[in-house]
Amino acid sequence: MSKKEIKNQADGQSISLEEIFDQKIAQDEKIEPKDWMPEKYRKTHIRQISQHAHSEIVGMLPEGNWITRAPSLRRKVALLAKVQDEAGHGLYLYSACETLGVSRDELYEQLHTGKAKYSSIFNYPTITWADMGAIGWLVDGAAIINQVPLCSTSYGPYARAMIRVCKEESFHQRQGYEIMITLAKGSPEQKEMAQDALNRWWWPSLMMLGPTDAESVHTAQSMKWKLKRKTNDELRQQFIDQTVPQAELIGLTIPDPDLKWNEEKGCYDFGEIDWDEFWQVVKGHGPCNKERLSARVNAWEEGEWVRDAAMAYAEKQEDKKLKKAI
Amino acid sequence: MKNNWPLWEVFVRSKNGLEHRHFGSLHAADAEMALENARDVYTRRNEGVSIWVVESKNITASNPEHNGELFEPANDKVYRHPTFYDLPDEVKHM
């Protein structure tokens, strides 16, 4: 009998570990860190969870850019709290990922060397205050649509982290939309600023929901493992249908001349997405790829002495305690 | 230099009357820093009134592959459950 097989004593049939695993997933049972899992499941989860964590960490950079220049104290505390949440979300996700037997150091290494990806949307610049509104409203809006189904994904630690993330995320979107509302009913210049931000963030937000179903290589497997519950195209449609009325409500125009309500299908038809742009940014040629990665690497390297000092202090305290005990 | 901060498990009591529950893990140089980091990472919205941290290496966990042998002794002891005992129908509550 192979190592992968165990004997079922009752009926003398042998059933492989993989079959037990598949049954568990089919019955919506969770997989926990020490349970047996196929190597491909482990690898895929490390890839997806770490990408997700990296996105939260890199995602702090475009917004951190505006903390010191927020137009009021109210906006500033909200933005600070949002960025702090993103750090927290990154940390929940890194620790969920570590339960799969990969170390934090390896994960950072993959991010810093460019081996691991993070969400391409963060490679776009934040050039006006309205970008803080558009990011909260659109980018966090798209993220929520992506993340809600993950609360019931099959890997226990990931699902638990996502429940926590989703609870905290809705304030992010509301604070962004509130910024847009305020600008949209402000001076003509402010309204124009809001429209300009929408123009720049709309298409990258649609791309954020991933390649079309026809192009997406991981969809089938991910659906089986409940790493995905809806396809990219379904999620994108949901995002568009929910966002268009919100833009109309505040008098902003979605920058898509082909956007039209389809009475028959009960959803919006929309124009062609520029997938060349998407792949260019994924491959590292977006407007800010280099800047983001170097900011992240610098933060890590320049913080090294702090981490070392903290460890040295901890060891010294431990020694002291030991000596006292003797 | 690679002098990595160890991993800690975080347990939070959400309010008095409830037990501490596992919330997740984090890295910290020592116990005091682990507590402070746990506050910032896991209780930003008043999720807790008490935090425990324990270095992950100090936890001994059972192996799910041995669940059969480990939990088998409980399987055949139905007499530990109240439904094992027959009572006349007249006894409504016991």
Short mmCIF file of C-alpha atoms in Angstrom, two decimals:
data_model
loop_
_atom_site.label_atom_id
_atom_site.label_comp_id
_atom_site.label_asym_id
_atom_site.label_seq_id
_atom_site.Cartn_x
_atom_site.Cartn_y
_atom_site.Cartn_z
CA MET A 1 0.00 0.00 0.00
CA SER A 2 1.37 3.41 -0.87
CA LYS A 3 2.14 5.97 1.78
CA LYS A 4 -0.79 7.99 0.56
CA GLU A 5 -3.28 5.28 1.28
CA ILE A 6 -4.81 4.26 4.54
CA LYS A 7 -6.85 1.20 5.26
CA ASN A 8 -10.51 1.58 5.93
CA GLN A 9 -11.02 -1.19 8.49
CA ALA A 10 -14.78 -1.39 8.23
CA ASP A 11 -15.23 -2.52 4.65
CA GLY A 12 -11.71 -3.46 3.74
CA GLN A 13 -11.60 -0.85 0.99
CA SER A 14 -8.68 1.50 0.88
CA ILE A 15 -9.30 5.16 0.33
CA SER A 16 -6.48 7.53 -0.40
CA LEU A 17 -5.65 10.61 1.62
CA GLU A 18 -6.41 12.65 -1.46
CA GLU A 19 -9.91 11.19 -1.67
CA ILE A 20 -10.53 11.95 2.01
CA PHE A 21 -9.29 15.47 1.36
CA ASP A 22 -11.55 15.95 -1.68
CA GLN A 23 -14.54 14.67 0.32
CA LYS A 24 -13.84 17.15 3.09
CA ILE A 25 -13.77 20.04 0.63
CA ALA A 26 -16.92 18.83 -1.11
CA GLN A 27 -18.71 18.71 2.26
CA ASP A 28 -17.58 22.25 3.07
CA GLU A 29 -15.35 21.05 5.88
CA LYS A 30 -12.35 23.27 6.58
CA ILE A 31 -8.76 22.21 6.09
CA GLU A 32 -6.55 23.12 9.05
CA PRO A 33 -2.75 23.62 9.08
CA LYS A 34 -1.70 20.17 10.29
CA ASP A 35 -4.18 18.24 8.13
CA TRP A 36 -2.88 16.34 5.15
CA MET A 37 -3.20 18.36 1.93
CA PRO A 38 -2.00 17.90 -1.65
CA GLU A 39 1.24 19.73 -2.34
CA LYS A 40 -0.47 21.72 -5.08
CA TYR A 41 -3.11 22.95 -2.64
CA ARG A 42 -0.38 24.10 -0.26
CA LYS A 43 1.61 25.85 -3.00
CA THR A 44 -1.43 27.54 -4.52
CA HIS A 45 -2.50 28.82 -1.13
CA ILE A 46 0.94 30.13 -0.28
CA ARG A 47 0.94 31.96 -3.60
CA GLN A 48 -2.51 33.48 -3.25
CA ILE A 49 -2.39 34.34 0.47
CA SER A 50 1.07 35.87 0.22
CA GLN A 51 0.10 37.91 -2.86
CA HIS A 52 -2.84 39.13 -0.90
CA ALA A 53 -0.65 40.04 2.10
CA HIS A 54 1.90 41.80 -0.13
CA SER A 55 -0.93 43.81 -1.72
CA GLU A 56 -2.02 45.08 1.69
CA ILE A 57 1.54 46.09 2.57
CA VAL A 58 2.35 47.77 -0.76
CA GLY A 59 -1.17 49.23 -0.75
CA MET A 60 -0.19 51.44 2.17
CA LEU A 61 2.29 53.34 0.01
CA PRO A 62 0.02 55.24 -2.42
CA GLU A 63 -2.15 56.42 0.48
CA GLY A 64 0.67 57.08 2.91
CA ASN A 65 1.66 59.69 0.35
CA TRP A 66 -1.33 61.84 1.38
CA ILE A 67 -1.47 61.47 5.16
CA THR A 68 0.50 64.64 5.88
CA ARG A 69 -1.49 66.60 3.29
CA ALA A 70 -5.04 65.54 4.16
CA PRO A 71 -7.31 68.60 3.95
CA SER A 72 -8.71 68.34 7.49
CA LEU A 73 -8.06 66.58 10.77
CA ARG A 74 -11.17 64.43 10.21
CA ARG A 75 -9.82 63.22 6.87
CA LYS A 76 -6.37 62.72 8.32
CA VAL A 77 -7.40 60.49 11.24
CA ALA A 78 -9.60 58.44 8.89
CA LEU A 79 -6.80 57.96 6.37
CA LEU A 80 -4.33 57.07 9.11
CA ALA A 81 -6.74 54.50 10.53
CA LYS A 82 -7.31 53.04 7.06
CA VAL A 83 -3.59 52.70 6.38
CA GLN A 84 -3.10 51.15 9.81
CA ASP A 85 -5.85 48.63 9.02
CA GLU A 86 -4.01 47.71 5.84
CA ALA A 87 -0.87 46.97 7.86
CA GLY A 88 -3.05 44.85 10.13
CA HIS A 89 -4.61 43.01 7.20
CA GLY A 90 -1.17 42.29 5.80
CA LEU A 91 -0.14 40.84 9.16
CA TYR A 92 -3.25 38.63 9.54
CA LEU A 93 -2.59 37.26 6.08
CA TYR A 94 1.15 36.70 6.55
CA SER A 95 0.49 34.72 9.70
CA ALA A 96 -2.22 32.68 7.95
CA CYS A 97 0.31 31.98 5.20
CA GLU A 98 3.01 30.95 7.67
CA THR A 99 0.76 28.13 8.92
CA LEU A 100 1.44 26.46 5.55
CA GLY A 101 5.09 26.03 6.50
CA VAL A 102 6.69 29.03 4.85
CA SER A 103 8.59 31.59 6.95
CA ARG A 104 7.90 35.32 7.12
CA ASP A 105 11.44 35.90 5.90
CA GLU A 106 10.93 33.79 2.79
CA LEU A 107 7.73 35.69 2.05
CA TYR A 108 9.44 39.08 2.36
CA GLU A 109 12.31 37.80 0.25
CA GLN A 110 9.85 36.84 -2.51
CA LEU A 111 8.27 40.29 -2.42
CA HIS A 112 11.56 42.18 -2.32
CA THR A 113 13.15 40.26 -5.17
CA GLY A 114 10.06 40.65 -7.34
CA LYS A 115 9.41 36.91 -7.38
CA ALA A 116 6.00 37.37 -5.76
CA LYS A 117 3.37 39.67 -7.19
CA TYR A 118 1.06 42.14 -5.51
CA SER A 119 -2.06 43.80 -6.86
CA SER A 120 -1.15 45.84 -9.95
CA ILE A 121 -3.45 48.68 -8.98
CA PHE A 122 -0.88 49.97 -6.49
CA ASN A 123 1.52 50.69 -9.31
CA TYR A 124 -0.53 53.73 -10.31
CA PRO A 125 0.36 57.14 -8.84
CA THR A 126 -1.80 59.15 -6.41
CA ILE A 127 -1.44 62.64 -7.79
CA THR A 128 -4.35 64.53 -6.18
CA TRP A 129 -6.34 64.35 -2.95
CA ALA A 130 -9.31 63.04 -4.95
CA ASP A 131 -7.28 59.88 -5.53
CA MET A 132 -7.80 59.06 -1.84
CA GLY A 133 -11.52 59.20 -2.51
CA ALA A 134 -11.33 57.14 -5.69
CA ILE A 135 -9.12 54.48 -4.08
CA GLY A 136 -11.43 54.02 -1.11
CA TRP A 137 -14.55 53.99 -3.24
CA LEU A 138 -13.35 51.95 -6.23
CA VAL A 139 -10.25 50.00 -5.22
CA ASP A 140 -11.58 49.01 -1.81
CA GLY A 141 -15.00 48.47 -3.38
CA ALA A 142 -13.52 46.00 -5.87
CA ALA A 143 -11.44 44.42 -3.10
CA ILE A 144 -14.55 43.81 -0.99
CA ILE A 145 -16.26 42.09 -3.91
CA ASN A 146 -13.20 39.89 -4.29
CA GLN A 147 -12.86 39.19 -0.59
CA VAL A 148 -16.36 38.49 0.67
CA PRO A 149 -16.53 35.05 -1.02
CA LEU A 150 -13.15 34.20 0.54
CA CYS A 151 -14.69 34.28 4.03
CA SER A 152 -15.98 30.78 3.26
CA THR A 153 -12.89 29.44 1.50
CA SER A 154 -11.69 25.95 2.42
CA TYR A 155 -8.44 26.77 4.23
CA GLY A 156 -9.36 27.59 7.85
CA PRO A 157 -6.70 30.20 8.72
CA TYR A 158 -7.29 32.09 5.45
CA ALA A 159 -11.07 32.09 5.92
CA ARG A 160 -10.72 33.37 9.49
CA ALA A 161 -8.34 36.14 8.41
CA MET A 162 -10.74 37.16 5.64
CA ILE A 163 -13.70 37.41 8.00
CA ARG A 164 -11.71 39.87 10.09
CA VAL A 165 -10.55 41.79 7.00
CA CYS A 166 -14.05 42.09 5.55
CA LYS A 167 -15.48 43.39 8.82
CA GLU A 168 -12.96 46.20 8.78
CA GLU A 169 -13.02 46.97 5.10
CA SER A 170 -16.41 48.60 4.77
CA PHE A 171 -15.31 51.75 6.57
CA HIS A 172 -12.55 52.09 3.98
CA GLN A 173 -14.99 52.24 1.12
CA ARG A 174 -17.39 54.59 2.87
CA GLN A 175 -14.66 57.07 3.80
CA GLY A 176 -13.53 57.08 0.15
CA TYR A 177 -17.01 57.64 -1.21
CA GLU A 178 -17.57 60.43 1.30
CA ILE A 179 -14.47 62.20 -0.01
CA MET A 180 -15.90 61.89 -3.56
CA ILE A 181 -19.32 63.18 -2.49
CA THR A 182 -17.74 66.20 -0.83
CA LEU A 183 -15.57 67.04 -3.83
CA ALA A 184 -18.42 66.43 -6.29
CA LYS A 185 -20.59 69.02 -4.61
CA GLY A 186 -17.73 71.48 -4.05
CA SER A 187 -16.33 74.14 -6.38
CA PRO A 188 -16.11 73.41 -10.15
CA GLU A 189 -12.38 72.74 -9.67
CA GLN A 190 -13.08 70.24 -6.91
CA LYS A 191 -15.71 68.47 -8.96
CA GLU A 192 -13.28 68.29 -11.86
CA MET A 193 -10.68 66.82 -9.54
CA ALA A 194 -13.13 64.11 -8.50
CA GLN A 195 -14.04 63.36 -12.12
CA ASP A 196 -10.38 63.21 -13.10
CA ALA A 197 -9.65 60.71 -10.32
CA LEU A 198 -12.60 58.57 -11.42
CA ASN A 199 -11.32 58.72 -15.02
CA ARG A 200 -7.91 57.45 -13.98
CA TRP A 201 -8.98 54.78 -11.47
CA TRP A 202 -12.02 53.29 -13.22
CA TRP A 203 -10.28 51.02 -15.71
CA PRO A 204 -7.49 49.82 -13.39
CA SER A 205 -10.23 48.97 -10.84
CA LEU A 206 -12.00 46.79 -13.42
CA MET A 207 -8.68 45.10 -14.22
CA MET A 208 -8.14 44.47 -10.53
CA LEU A 209 -10.78 41.75 -10.63
CA GLY A 210 -8.43 39.70 -12.78
CA PRO A 211 -8.13 38.51 -16.39
CA THR A 212 -11.27 37.43 -18.25
CA ASP A 213 -12.52 33.91 -17.56
CA ALA A 214 -11.21 32.77 -20.94
CA GLU A 215 -7.69 33.94 -20.00
CA SER A 216 -7.66 32.97 -16.35
CA VAL A 217 -5.48 29.90 -15.85
CA HIS A 218 -6.25 29.15 -12.21
CA THR A 219 -10.03 29.54 -12.15
CA ALA A 220 -11.13 25.90 -12.49
CA GLN A 221 -8.85 24.55 -9.77
CA SER A 222 -9.53 27.51 -7.50
CA MET A 223 -13.29 27.04 -7.81
CA LYS A 224 -12.91 23.42 -6.77
CA TRP A 225 -10.95 24.40 -3.65
CA LYS A 226 -13.37 27.26 -2.92
CA LEU A 227 -10.49 29.70 -3.23
CA LYS A 228 -12.85 31.30 -5.68
CA ARG A 229 -16.62 31.13 -5.57
CA LYS A 230 -17.37 33.36 -8.54
CA THR A 231 -15.40 33.86 -11.73
CA ASN A 232 -13.51 37.09 -12.48
CA ASP A 233 -16.09 38.15 -15.06
CA GLU A 234 -18.96 37.61 -12.64
CA LEU A 235 -17.21 39.65 -9.97
CA ARG A 236 -16.44 42.42 -12.48
CA GLN A 237 -20.07 42.59 -13.57
CA GLN A 238 -21.17 42.78 -9.95
CA PHE A 239 -18.73 45.63 -9.32
CA ILE A 240 -19.90 47.61 -12.34
CA ASP A 241 -23.59 47.14 -11.58
CA GLN A 242 -23.11 48.29 -8.03
CA THR A 243 -20.81 51.25 -8.78
CA VAL A 244 -22.49 52.95 -11.76
CA PRO A 245 -25.54 54.15 -9.75
CA GLN A 246 -23.22 55.44 -7.04
CA ALA A 247 -21.40 57.59 -9.61
CA GLU A 248 -24.69 58.87 -11.03
CA LEU A 249 -25.94 59.75 -7.57
CA ILE A 250 -23.10 62.21 -7.04
CA GLY A 251 -23.10 63.54 -10.60
CA LEU A 252 -19.90 61.93 -11.86
CA THR A 253 -19.55 60.19 -15.23
CA ILE A 254 -18.05 56.73 -15.69
CA PRO A 255 -15.37 57.13 -18.39
CA ASP A 256 -16.78 54.49 -20.72
CA PRO A 257 -18.76 55.60 -23.80
CA ASP A 258 -19.98 52.03 -24.33
CA LEU A 259 -21.47 51.72 -20.88
CA LYS A 260 -25.19 51.07 -21.24
CA TRP A 261 -27.93 49.43 -19.19
CA ASN A 262 -29.01 46.18 -20.81
CA GLU A 263 -32.68 45.76 -20.00
CA GLU A 264 -32.81 42.19 -21.23
CA LYS A 265 -29.85 40.90 -19.19
CA GLY A 266 -30.59 43.16 -16.24
CA CYS A 267 -27.04 44.45 -16.01
CA TYR A 268 -24.68 46.95 -17.63
CA ASP A 269 -22.87 46.34 -20.91
CA PHE A 270 -19.43 47.89 -20.87
CA GLY A 271 -16.56 48.71 -23.20
CA GLU A 272 -13.41 46.79 -24.00
CA ILE A 273 -10.77 46.64 -21.27
CA ASP A 274 -7.21 47.41 -22.35
CA TRP A 275 -5.61 44.13 -21.30
CA ASP A 276 -2.27 45.09 -22.83
CA GLU A 277 -2.00 47.79 -20.22
CA PHE A 278 -2.87 45.28 -17.51
CA TRP A 279 -0.15 42.83 -18.57
CA GLN A 280 2.39 45.62 -18.97
CA VAL A 281 1.81 46.70 -15.36
CA VAL A 282 1.85 43.09 -14.12
CA LYS A 283 5.18 42.59 -15.86
CA GLY A 284 6.67 45.56 -14.04
CA HIS A 285 6.23 48.37 -16.55
CA GLY A 286 3.51 50.35 -14.75
CA PRO A 287 4.05 53.98 -13.78
CA CYS A 288 5.20 53.23 -10.20
CA ASN A 289 6.38 49.60 -10.04
CA LYS A 290 9.99 50.54 -9.34
CA GLU A 291 9.10 53.26 -6.89
CA ARG A 292 6.80 51.02 -4.84
CA LEU A 293 9.22 48.15 -4.62
CA SER A 294 12.17 50.34 -3.73
CA ALA A 295 10.17 52.15 -1.04
CA ARG A 296 9.25 48.78 0.46
CA VAL A 297 12.79 47.39 0.26
CA ASN A 298 14.24 50.57 1.79
CA ALA A 299 11.78 50.47 4.66
CA TRP A 300 12.82 46.89 5.36
CA GLU A 301 16.56 47.47 5.09
CA GLU A 302 16.62 50.74 6.99
CA GLY A 303 14.57 49.17 9.76
CA GLU A 304 17.00 46.32 10.23
CA TRP A 305 18.98 47.98 13.02
CA VAL A 306 15.74 48.51 14.95
CA ARG A 307 14.80 44.85 14.65
CA ASP A 308 18.30 43.80 15.70
CA ALA A 309 18.34 46.19 18.64
CA ALA A 310 14.97 44.91 19.86
CA MET A 311 16.22 41.34 19.69
CA ALA A 312 19.48 42.20 21.46
CA TYR A 313 17.50 43.94 24.20
CA ALA A 314 15.17 40.96 24.57
CA GLU A 315 18.14 38.61 24.92
CA LYS A 316 19.78 40.87 27.50
CA GLN A 317 16.60 40.98 29.58
CA GLU A 318 16.34 37.21 29.40
CA ASP A 319 19.96 36.84 30.62
CA LYS A 320 19.29 39.20 33.49
CA LYS A 321 16.27 37.20 34.55
CA LEU A 322 18.30 33.98 34.45
CA LYS A 323 21.13 35.46 36.54
CA LYS A 324 18.67 36.67 39.14
CA ALA A 325 17.16 33.22 39.35
CA ILE A 326 20.59 31.67 39.98
CA MET B 1 22.47 39.64 10.18
CA LYS B 2 19.52 37.30 10.45
CA ASN B 3 18.28 37.60 13.96
CA ASN B 4 14.61 36.93 13.46
CA TRP B 5 11.89 37.79 15.92
CA PRO B 6 10.17 34.63 17.14
CA LEU B 7 6.54 33.78 16.44
CA TRP B 8 3.88 34.24 19.15
CA GLU B 9 0.31 33.00 19.35
CA VAL B 10 -2.28 35.52 20.49
CA PHE B 11 -5.34 34.73 22.63
CA VAL B 12 -7.93 37.39 23.36
CA ARG B 13 -10.81 37.52 25.84
CA SER B 14 -13.46 39.61 24.10
CA LYS B 15 -15.33 40.36 27.32
CA ASN B 16 -15.47 39.17 30.87
CA GLY B 17 -17.42 35.96 31.11
CA LEU B 18 -15.95 34.59 27.90
CA GLU B 19 -12.81 32.50 27.52
CA HIS B 20 -9.64 33.62 25.77
CA ARG B 21 -9.84 32.56 22.15
CA HIS B 22 -7.05 32.10 19.61
CA PHE B 23 -6.97 35.20 17.39
CA GLY B 24 -3.87 34.61 15.30
CA SER B 25 -0.13 35.02 15.54
CA LEU B 26 2.58 37.62 15.14
CA HIS B 27 6.32 38.15 15.41
CA ALA B 28 7.90 40.05 18.30
CA ALA B 29 11.28 40.26 20.02
CA ASP B 30 9.92 39.53 23.51
CA ALA B 31 6.71 38.96 25.45
CA GLU B 32 6.15 42.61 26.22
CA MET B 33 6.44 43.61 22.58
CA ALA B 34 4.22 40.68 21.61
CA LEU B 35 1.51 42.05 23.92
CA GLU B 36 1.78 45.55 22.49
CA ASN B 37 1.80 44.30 18.91
CA ALA B 38 -1.17 42.05 19.67
CA ARG B 39 -3.08 45.08 20.91
CA ASP B 40 -2.34 46.97 17.68
CA VAL B 41 -2.88 44.06 15.31
CA TYR B 42 -5.86 42.27 16.87
CA THR B 43 -7.76 44.79 19.01
CA ARG B 44 -7.97 48.04 17.02
CA ARG B 45 -11.74 48.15 17.54
CA ASN B 46 -12.15 47.15 21.19
CA GLU B 47 -12.22 43.44 20.40
CA GLY B 48 -10.70 42.52 23.74
CA VAL B 49 -10.37 43.15 27.46
CA SER B 50 -7.46 40.77 28.06
CA ILE B 51 -4.66 39.35 25.92
CA TRP B 52 -2.44 36.28 26.37
CA VAL B 53 0.63 35.73 24.24
CA VAL B 54 2.65 32.54 24.19
CA GLU B 55 5.66 31.75 22.07
CA SER B 56 4.49 29.33 19.39
CA LYS B 57 7.34 26.89 20.01
CA ASN B 58 5.93 26.27 23.51
CA ILE B 59 2.69 24.83 22.18
CA THR B 60 2.49 21.07 21.75
CA ALA B 61 -0.17 20.08 19.24
CA SER B 62 -1.72 16.72 18.51
CA ASN B 63 -1.32 15.29 15.04
CA PRO B 64 -4.61 15.07 13.10
CA GLU B 65 -3.28 11.98 11.32
CA HIS B 66 -3.43 10.20 14.68
CA ASN B 67 -6.95 11.37 15.48
CA GLY B 68 -8.23 7.82 15.17
CA GLU B 69 -6.10 6.40 18.00
CA LEU B 70 -6.16 9.60 20.03
CA PHE B 71 -9.90 10.03 20.23
CA GLU B 72 -10.92 6.39 19.91
CA PRO B 73 -11.26 5.85 23.72
CA ALA B 74 -14.24 8.24 23.75
CA ASN B 75 -16.04 6.57 20.85
CA ASP B 76 -17.32 3.43 22.54
CA LYS B 77 -18.42 4.99 25.83
CA VAL B 78 -21.98 5.85 25.03
CA TYR B 79 -22.84 5.42 28.72
CA ARG B 80 -21.23 8.83 29.27
CA HIS B 81 -24.23 10.43 27.61
CA PRO B 82 -27.57 10.93 29.38
CA THR B 83 -29.51 9.40 26.47
CA PHE B 84 -27.93 6.00 27.29
CA TYR B 85 -30.25 5.63 30.29
CA ASP B 86 -33.88 4.55 29.92
CA LEU B 87 -36.44 6.43 31.92
CA PRO B 88 -40.20 5.98 32.09
CA ASP B 89 -42.11 8.47 29.95
CA GLU B 90 -43.79 9.84 33.06
CA VAL B 91 -40.52 11.45 34.10
CA LYS B 92 -40.70 14.59 32.03
CA HIS B 93 -37.48 16.32 32.96
CA MET B 94 -34.30 14.76 34.23
#
